[in-house]
Amino acid sequence: QVKLQESGPGLVKASETLSLTCVVSGYSISRGYHWGWVRQPPGKGLEWIVSFYHSGGTYYNPSLKSRVTVSEDTSKNHFSLNLTSVTAADTAVYFCVRQRVGSGNRFDSWGQGALVSVSS
Amino acid sequence: QAVVTQEPSVSVSPGGTVTLTCGLSSGSVSTTNYPSWCQQTPGQAPRTLIYNTNTRSSGVPDRFSGSILGNTAALTITGALEDDDSYYYCVLYMGSGISVFGGGTRLTVL
């Protein structure tokens, strides 16, 4: 059974870069599926951020595209999110996800989430 | 960017039937949006209940069903339990790899 676990600093200063890593166990990220990130500001709804396929394309939420980069390390079976120039509006719980994109589109596995707060 | 609309809050009595809907601010939802539904209890990660409009994820009880109703996607809970008291989010695929979440519906079972 696949498991995802987020890790990273819980506090980031405004204007700096938010960095999170998702460690995947039980499934190789190079084997298939898309992988990505979803976030949820405190008391608010879910927002899809980005999805990528190993050695394939990356898809971005248009509203965040200019500030988002993702990377993967298949040797460690993990992937990472960088979000630049953060503001208080980026304070959220960040979930890493395994996703089917397109036909059968769905988020079929979720990490437990990591709260990242942006301080001024 | 497309806006996905959901009822902010809905209530149902235990044992009752309730339908939550998911629409688009401009246009109709169709099966090619591959509607999916996620359930989230506070403090927990979401889990996907329904995908591809009406396919239940493994382990999801058959009291949950999905459909297209008119120009919206719908999630129907038949015989609601207190455990179903939760937040429900629909997700629509907009093409080009882009997924959009609805604002969520707070379902109260009382």
mmCIF file of C-alpha atoms in Angstrom:
data_model
loop_
_atom_site.group_PDB
_atom_site.id
_atom_site.type_symbol
_atom_site.label_atom_id
_atom_site.label_comp_id
_atom_site.label_asym_id
_atom_site.label_seq_id
_atom_site.Cartn_x
_atom_site.Cartn_y
_atom_site.Cartn_z
ATOM 1 C CA GLN A 1 0.000 0.000 0.000
ATOM 2 C CA VAL A 2 1.389 3.374 -0.990
ATOM 3 C CA LYS A 3 2.124 5.883 1.751
ATOM 4 C CA LEU A 4 3.104 9.521 1.391
ATOM 5 C CA GLN A 5 4.732 11.667 4.072
ATOM 6 C CA GLU A 6 5.442 15.373 3.864
ATOM 7 C CA SER A 7 8.356 17.029 5.618
ATOM 8 C CA GLY A 8 9.804 20.505 5.784
ATOM 9 C CA PRO A 9 9.968 23.697 7.812
ATOM 10 C CA GLY A 10 6.749 24.681 9.505
ATOM 11 C CA LEU A 11 7.603 28.381 9.404
ATOM 12 C CA VAL A 12 8.822 30.434 6.467
ATOM 13 C CA LYS A 13 9.476 34.160 6.304
ATOM 14 C CA ALA A 14 7.569 36.287 3.873
ATOM 15 C CA SER A 15 9.291 36.785 0.498
ATOM 16 C CA GLU A 16 11.355 33.620 0.984
ATOM 17 C CA THR A 17 10.930 30.161 -0.531
ATOM 18 C CA LEU A 18 8.746 27.425 0.890
ATOM 19 C CA SER A 19 10.280 23.967 0.413
ATOM 20 C CA LEU A 20 8.615 20.657 1.157
ATOM 21 C CA THR A 21 9.526 17.062 0.439
ATOM 22 C CA CYS A 22 7.228 14.083 0.057
ATOM 23 C CA VAL A 23 8.681 10.676 0.809
ATOM 24 C CA VAL A 24 6.805 7.847 -0.877
ATOM 25 C CA SER A 25 6.832 4.264 0.324
ATOM 26 C CA GLY A 26 5.146 1.210 -1.106
ATOM 27 C CA TYR A 27 5.278 2.413 -4.710
ATOM 28 C CA SER A 28 8.016 3.709 -6.958
ATOM 29 C CA ILE A 29 7.391 7.224 -8.245
ATOM 30 C CA SER A 30 9.123 6.230 -11.475
ATOM 31 C CA ARG A 31 6.738 3.350 -12.073
ATOM 32 C CA GLY A 32 3.670 5.340 -12.998
ATOM 33 C CA TYR A 33 0.951 7.738 -11.871
ATOM 34 C CA HIS A 34 1.264 11.465 -11.506
ATOM 35 C CA TRP A 35 2.491 12.999 -8.260
ATOM 36 C CA GLY A 36 1.818 16.419 -6.913
ATOM 37 C CA TRP A 37 0.675 18.866 -4.284
ATOM 38 C CA VAL A 38 -2.597 20.215 -2.948
ATOM 39 C CA ARG A 39 -2.939 22.852 -0.243
ATOM 40 C CA GLN A 40 -5.579 24.035 2.190
ATOM 41 C CA PRO A 41 -5.439 27.398 3.989
ATOM 42 C CA PRO A 42 -6.707 27.256 7.558
ATOM 43 C CA GLY A 43 -10.489 27.006 7.591
ATOM 44 C CA LYS A 44 -10.727 27.072 3.805
ATOM 45 C CA GLY A 45 -11.052 24.685 0.896
ATOM 46 C CA LEU A 46 -8.611 22.633 -1.127
ATOM 47 C CA GLU A 47 -6.494 24.021 -3.945
ATOM 48 C CA TRP A 48 -4.577 21.957 -6.482
ATOM 49 C CA ILE A 49 -1.040 23.294 -7.005
ATOM 50 C CA VAL A 50 0.905 21.067 -9.384
ATOM 51 C CA SER A 51 1.195 17.550 -10.820
ATOM 52 C CA PHE A 52 4.049 15.831 -12.619
ATOM 53 C CA TYR A 53 4.829 12.493 -14.233
ATOM 54 C CA HIS A 54 8.251 10.879 -13.951
ATOM 55 C CA SER A 55 10.234 11.862 -17.034
ATOM 56 C CA GLY A 56 7.098 13.443 -18.386
ATOM 57 C CA GLY A 57 5.127 16.626 -18.303
ATOM 58 C CA THR A 58 4.375 18.926 -15.412
ATOM 59 C CA TYR A 59 1.031 20.641 -14.989
ATOM 60 C CA TYR A 60 0.563 23.805 -12.944
ATOM 61 C CA ASN A 61 -2.270 25.724 -11.411
ATOM 62 C CA PRO A 62 -2.149 28.831 -13.643
ATOM 63 C CA SER A 63 -2.469 31.133 -10.632
ATOM 64 C CA LEU A 64 0.679 29.678 -9.042
ATOM 65 C CA LYS A 65 2.727 28.625 -12.051
ATOM 66 C CA SER A 66 5.192 31.500 -11.948
ATOM 67 C CA ARG A 67 6.248 30.641 -8.376
ATOM 68 C CA VAL A 68 6.181 26.828 -8.357
ATOM 69 C CA THR A 69 8.856 24.288 -9.163
ATOM 70 C CA VAL A 70 8.823 20.555 -8.534
ATOM 71 C CA SER A 71 11.635 18.057 -8.583
ATOM 72 C CA GLU A 72 12.019 14.348 -8.008
ATOM 73 C CA ASP A 73 14.718 12.055 -6.664
ATOM 74 C CA THR A 74 13.957 8.536 -7.799
ATOM 75 C CA SER A 75 16.904 7.092 -5.872
ATOM 76 C CA LYS A 76 15.242 8.257 -2.650
ATOM 77 C CA ASN A 77 11.722 7.837 -3.992
ATOM 78 C CA HIS A 78 10.723 11.328 -3.057
ATOM 79 C CA PHE A 79 9.656 14.538 -4.703
ATOM 80 C CA SER A 80 9.769 18.156 -3.643
ATOM 81 C CA LEU A 81 7.890 21.418 -3.948
ATOM 82 C CA ASN A 82 9.392 24.886 -4.019
ATOM 83 C CA LEU A 83 7.126 27.918 -3.795
ATOM 84 C CA THR A 84 8.939 31.229 -4.124
ATOM 85 C CA SER A 85 8.146 34.724 -2.846
ATOM 86 C CA VAL A 86 5.660 33.528 -0.255
ATOM 87 C CA THR A 87 3.156 35.768 1.496
ATOM 88 C CA ALA A 88 0.687 35.221 4.325
ATOM 89 C CA ALA A 89 -1.770 33.923 1.710
ATOM 90 C CA ASP A 90 0.478 30.890 1.245
ATOM 91 C CA THR A 91 -0.053 29.789 4.852
ATOM 92 C CA ALA A 92 -1.719 26.400 4.501
ATOM 93 C CA VAL A 93 -1.603 22.693 5.107
ATOM 94 C CA TYR A 94 0.240 21.206 2.145
ATOM 95 C CA PHE A 95 -0.675 17.675 1.070
ATOM 96 C CA CYS A 96 1.363 15.572 -1.301
ATOM 97 C CA VAL A 97 -0.726 13.316 -3.501
ATOM 98 C CA ARG A 98 -0.667 10.514 -5.993
ATOM 99 C CA GLN A 99 -2.924 11.310 -8.888
ATOM 100 C CA ARG A 100 -4.448 9.955 -12.042
ATOM 101 C CA VAL A 101 -4.555 12.810 -14.543
ATOM 102 C CA GLY A 102 -7.007 12.940 -17.409
ATOM 103 C CA SER A 103 -9.289 9.993 -17.947
ATOM 104 C CA GLY A 104 -10.230 8.741 -14.509
ATOM 105 C CA ASN A 105 -8.803 11.906 -12.977
ATOM 106 C CA ARG A 106 -8.548 11.532 -9.196
ATOM 107 C CA PHE A 107 -6.311 11.967 -6.192
ATOM 108 C CA ASP A 108 -6.081 8.409 -4.959
ATOM 109 C CA SER A 109 -3.533 8.701 -2.154
ATOM 110 C CA TRP A 110 -2.792 11.571 0.197
ATOM 111 C CA GLY A 111 -0.128 12.393 2.713
ATOM 112 C CA GLN A 112 -1.241 13.452 6.178
ATOM 113 C CA GLY A 113 -0.403 17.078 5.405
ATOM 114 C CA ALA A 114 2.172 19.567 6.660
ATOM 115 C CA LEU A 115 1.235 22.968 8.040
ATOM 116 C CA VAL A 116 3.420 25.776 6.760
ATOM 117 C CA SER A 117 2.977 29.223 8.226
ATOM 118 C CA VAL A 118 4.372 32.355 6.628
ATOM 119 C CA SER A 119 5.572 34.992 9.040
ATOM 120 C CA SER A 120 6.151 38.646 8.369
ATOM 121 C CA GLN B 1 -9.792 30.012 -14.538
ATOM 122 C CA ALA B 2 -13.016 28.040 -14.178
ATOM 123 C CA VAL B 3 -14.892 28.316 -10.888
ATOM 124 C CA VAL B 4 -16.394 25.110 -9.514
ATOM 125 C CA THR B 5 -19.474 25.731 -7.402
ATOM 126 C CA GLN B 6 -20.858 23.723 -4.503
ATOM 127 C CA GLU B 7 -23.487 24.369 -1.851
ATOM 128 C CA PRO B 8 -21.687 25.805 1.204
ATOM 129 C CA SER B 9 -23.745 23.767 3.620
ATOM 130 C CA VAL B 10 -26.397 21.075 3.550
ATOM 131 C CA SER B 11 -28.089 19.083 6.284
ATOM 132 C CA VAL B 12 -29.747 15.679 6.348
ATOM 133 C CA SER B 13 -31.420 13.570 8.994
ATOM 134 C CA PRO B 14 -29.895 10.224 9.940
ATOM 135 C CA GLY B 15 -31.211 7.607 7.539
ATOM 136 C CA GLY B 16 -32.187 10.229 5.001
ATOM 137 C CA THR B 17 -31.052 10.817 1.454
ATOM 138 C CA VAL B 18 -29.160 13.894 0.354
ATOM 139 C CA THR B 19 -27.679 15.080 -2.927
ATOM 140 C CA LEU B 20 -24.740 17.455 -3.169
ATOM 141 C CA THR B 21 -24.065 19.174 -6.475
ATOM 142 C CA CYS B 22 -21.021 20.450 -8.320
ATOM 143 C CA GLY B 23 -21.345 22.980 -11.098
ATOM 144 C CA LEU B 24 -19.322 25.291 -13.285
ATOM 145 C CA SER B 25 -19.644 29.055 -13.171
ATOM 146 C CA SER B 26 -19.760 29.033 -16.956
ATOM 147 C CA GLY B 27 -20.919 25.946 -18.751
ATOM 148 C CA SER B 28 -22.070 22.471 -17.858
ATOM 149 C CA VAL B 29 -20.302 19.635 -16.098
ATOM 150 C CA SER B 30 -20.002 16.516 -18.227
ATOM 151 C CA THR B 31 -18.415 13.118 -17.946
ATOM 152 C CA THR B 32 -15.364 14.480 -19.751
ATOM 153 C CA ASN B 33 -14.659 16.548 -16.644
ATOM 154 C CA TYR B 34 -14.227 13.160 -14.892
ATOM 155 C CA PRO B 35 -15.923 14.449 -11.715
ATOM 156 C CA SER B 36 -14.583 13.069 -8.471
ATOM 157 C CA TRP B 37 -15.662 13.577 -4.873
ATOM 158 C CA CYS B 38 -13.473 13.770 -1.793
ATOM 159 C CA GLN B 39 -14.543 13.529 1.839
ATOM 160 C CA GLN B 40 -12.630 15.321 4.572
ATOM 161 C CA THR B 41 -13.137 15.376 8.305
ATOM 162 C CA PRO B 42 -11.452 18.243 10.176
ATOM 163 C CA GLY B 43 -7.787 17.629 10.881
ATOM 164 C CA GLN B 44 -7.594 14.721 8.475
ATOM 165 C CA ALA B 45 -6.407 14.288 4.943
ATOM 166 C CA PRO B 46 -9.146 14.022 2.320
ATOM 167 C CA ARG B 47 -10.022 10.710 0.744
ATOM 168 C CA THR B 48 -11.567 10.158 -2.668
ATOM 169 C CA LEU B 49 -14.981 8.515 -2.521
ATOM 170 C CA ILE B 50 -16.082 8.683 -6.150
ATOM 171 C CA TYR B 51 -14.223 9.186 -9.426
ATOM 172 C CA ASN B 52 -15.069 9.055 -13.115
ATOM 173 C CA THR B 53 -18.491 10.464 -12.237
ATOM 174 C CA ASN B 54 -19.821 7.306 -10.583
ATOM 175 C CA THR B 55 -17.025 4.842 -9.714
ATOM 176 C CA ARG B 56 -16.606 4.188 -6.013
ATOM 177 C CA SER B 57 -13.104 3.947 -4.629
ATOM 178 C CA SER B 58 -12.149 0.719 -2.921
ATOM 179 C CA GLY B 59 -13.861 0.303 0.426
ATOM 180 C CA VAL B 60 -16.421 3.064 -0.084
ATOM 181 C CA PRO B 61 -19.918 1.986 0.966
ATOM 182 C CA ASP B 62 -22.564 1.755 -1.722
ATOM 183 C CA ARG B 63 -24.699 4.339 0.040
ATOM 184 C CA PHE B 64 -22.438 6.834 -1.803
ATOM 185 C CA SER B 65 -23.182 7.244 -5.490
ATOM 186 C CA GLY B 66 -22.245 9.727 -8.180
ATOM 187 C CA SER B 67 -24.021 10.936 -11.273
ATOM 188 C CA ILE B 68 -24.564 13.783 -13.687
ATOM 189 C CA LEU B 69 -27.801 15.620 -12.947
ATOM 190 C CA GLY B 70 -28.666 18.142 -15.613
ATOM 191 C CA ASN B 71 -25.636 20.401 -15.942
ATOM 192 C CA THR B 72 -24.000 19.427 -12.647
ATOM 193 C CA ALA B 73 -22.188 16.497 -11.097
ATOM 194 C CA ALA B 74 -23.925 15.052 -8.078
ATOM 195 C CA LEU B 75 -23.031 13.019 -5.025
ATOM 196 C CA THR B 76 -25.930 11.225 -3.418
ATOM 197 C CA ILE B 77 -25.824 9.669 0.029
ATOM 198 C CA THR B 78 -28.628 7.215 0.647
ATOM 199 C CA GLY B 79 -29.293 6.273 4.265
ATOM 200 C CA ALA B 80 -26.979 8.888 5.768
ATOM 201 C CA LEU B 81 -25.067 7.957 8.905
ATOM 202 C CA GLU B 82 -23.688 10.245 11.575
ATOM 203 C CA ASP B 83 -20.222 9.253 10.335
ATOM 204 C CA ASP B 84 -21.043 11.000 7.060
ATOM 205 C CA ASP B 85 -21.042 14.350 8.863
ATOM 206 C CA SER B 86 -18.086 15.886 7.037
ATOM 207 C CA TYR B 87 -16.863 18.186 4.280
ATOM 208 C CA TYR B 88 -17.236 17.111 0.672
ATOM 209 C CA TYR B 89 -15.221 18.491 -2.221
ATOM 210 C CA CYS B 90 -15.764 17.870 -5.877
ATOM 211 C CA VAL B 91 -12.883 17.968 -8.327
ATOM 212 C CA LEU B 92 -13.248 18.597 -12.029
ATOM 213 C CA TYR B 93 -10.697 17.952 -14.728
ATOM 214 C CA MET B 94 -10.494 20.954 -17.042
ATOM 215 C CA GLY B 95 -8.102 19.493 -19.604
ATOM 216 C CA SER B 96 -4.386 20.153 -20.131
ATOM 217 C CA GLY B 97 -3.604 18.456 -16.840
ATOM 218 C CA ILE B 98 -5.533 20.983 -14.774
ATOM 219 C CA SER B 99 -7.756 19.981 -11.859
ATOM 220 C CA VAL B 100 -10.023 22.399 -10.027
ATOM 221 C CA PHE B 101 -11.588 21.852 -6.615
ATOM 222 C CA GLY B 102 -14.961 23.162 -5.674
ATOM 223 C CA GLY B 103 -15.301 25.275 -2.563
ATOM 224 C CA GLY B 104 -16.629 22.347 -0.564
ATOM 225 C CA THR B 105 -19.941 21.478 1.100
ATOM 226 C CA ARG B 106 -20.297 21.106 4.835
ATOM 227 C CA LEU B 107 -22.732 18.224 5.339
ATOM 228 C CA THR B 108 -24.394 18.065 8.723
ATOM 229 C CA VAL B 109 -26.181 14.888 9.756
ATOM 230 C CA LEU B 110 -28.656 15.631 12.527
#
